[in-house]
Amino acid sequence: MLSRPVSREQWLHKGRVYATGWAFADTGEPLVRSIDNTAAAHNRRQALMRVGFWLT
């Protein structure tokens, strides 16, 4: 169990969540980042992968 608050961010493309990121709320330090390969536009998928998002 985490003892610090966690935040979740989601990004939409054509009404579908294509990326989700979990981070510590107090520092913004990322915990998990993922991309739905079927929902993300190709150019966004490539850009997010360059900054540490993983395909799901």
Tab-separated table of C-alpha atoms in Angstrom:
chain	number	residue	atom	x	y	z
A	1	MET	CA	0.000	0.000	0.000
A	2	LEU	CA	1.239	3.487	-0.804
A	3	SER	CA	1.488	6.050	1.969
A	4	ARG	CA	1.462	9.044	-0.399
A	5	PRO	CA	-1.424	10.367	-2.505
A	6	VAL	CA	-1.524	9.211	-6.124
A	7	SER	CA	-3.099	10.962	-9.116
A	8	ARG	CA	-4.321	9.522	-12.403
A	9	GLU	CA	-4.362	11.279	-15.773
A	10	GLN	CA	-6.101	9.992	-18.880
A	11	TRP	CA	-5.884	11.209	-22.464
A	12	LEU	CA	-8.728	10.809	-24.966
A	13	HIS	CA	-8.768	10.314	-28.738
A	14	LYS	CA	-12.139	10.112	-30.482
A	15	GLY	CA	-13.904	9.534	-27.172
A	16	ARG	CA	-11.652	6.656	-26.041
A	17	VAL	CA	-8.932	6.661	-23.410
A	18	TYR	CA	-5.681	6.043	-25.264
A	19	ALA	CA	-3.171	6.772	-22.485
A	20	THR	CA	-3.193	6.605	-18.706
A	21	GLY	CA	-0.595	7.834	-16.274
A	22	TRP	CA	-0.338	7.321	-12.505
A	23	ALA	CA	1.962	9.584	-10.482
A	24	PHE	CA	2.611	10.696	-6.924
A	25	ALA	CA	0.319	13.696	-6.413
A	26	ASP	CA	2.750	15.644	-4.252
A	27	THR	CA	5.777	15.490	-6.591
A	28	GLY	CA	4.389	14.447	-9.981
A	29	GLU	CA	6.909	11.576	-10.066
A	30	PRO	CA	5.486	8.965	-12.470
A	31	LEU	CA	4.609	5.488	-11.249
A	32	VAL	CA	3.050	3.849	-14.304
A	33	ARG	CA	2.313	5.108	-17.816
A	34	SER	CA	0.559	3.095	-20.500
A	35	ILE	CA	-0.882	3.493	-23.997
A	36	ASP	CA	-3.763	1.539	-25.530
A	37	ASN	CA	-2.223	0.634	-28.872
A	38	THR	CA	-5.654	0.244	-30.527
A	39	ALA	CA	-6.982	3.666	-29.445
A	40	ALA	CA	-3.998	5.993	-29.886
A	41	ALA	CA	-3.265	7.887	-33.065
A	42	HIS	CA	0.091	6.763	-34.498
A	43	ASN	CA	1.832	10.125	-34.034
A	44	ARG	CA	0.663	10.411	-30.398
A	45	ARG	CA	1.659	6.810	-29.672
A	46	GLN	CA	5.204	7.427	-30.928
A	47	ALA	CA	5.528	10.703	-28.973
A	48	LEU	CA	4.327	9.118	-25.720
A	49	MET	CA	6.631	6.131	-26.120
A	50	ARG	CA	9.593	8.520	-26.421
A	51	VAL	CA	8.770	9.948	-22.972
A	52	GLY	CA	8.365	6.612	-21.210
A	53	PHE	CA	4.841	5.311	-21.854
A	54	TRP	CA	4.437	1.546	-22.396
A	55	LEU	CA	2.114	-0.119	-24.905
A	56	THR	CA	-0.721	-2.210	-23.491
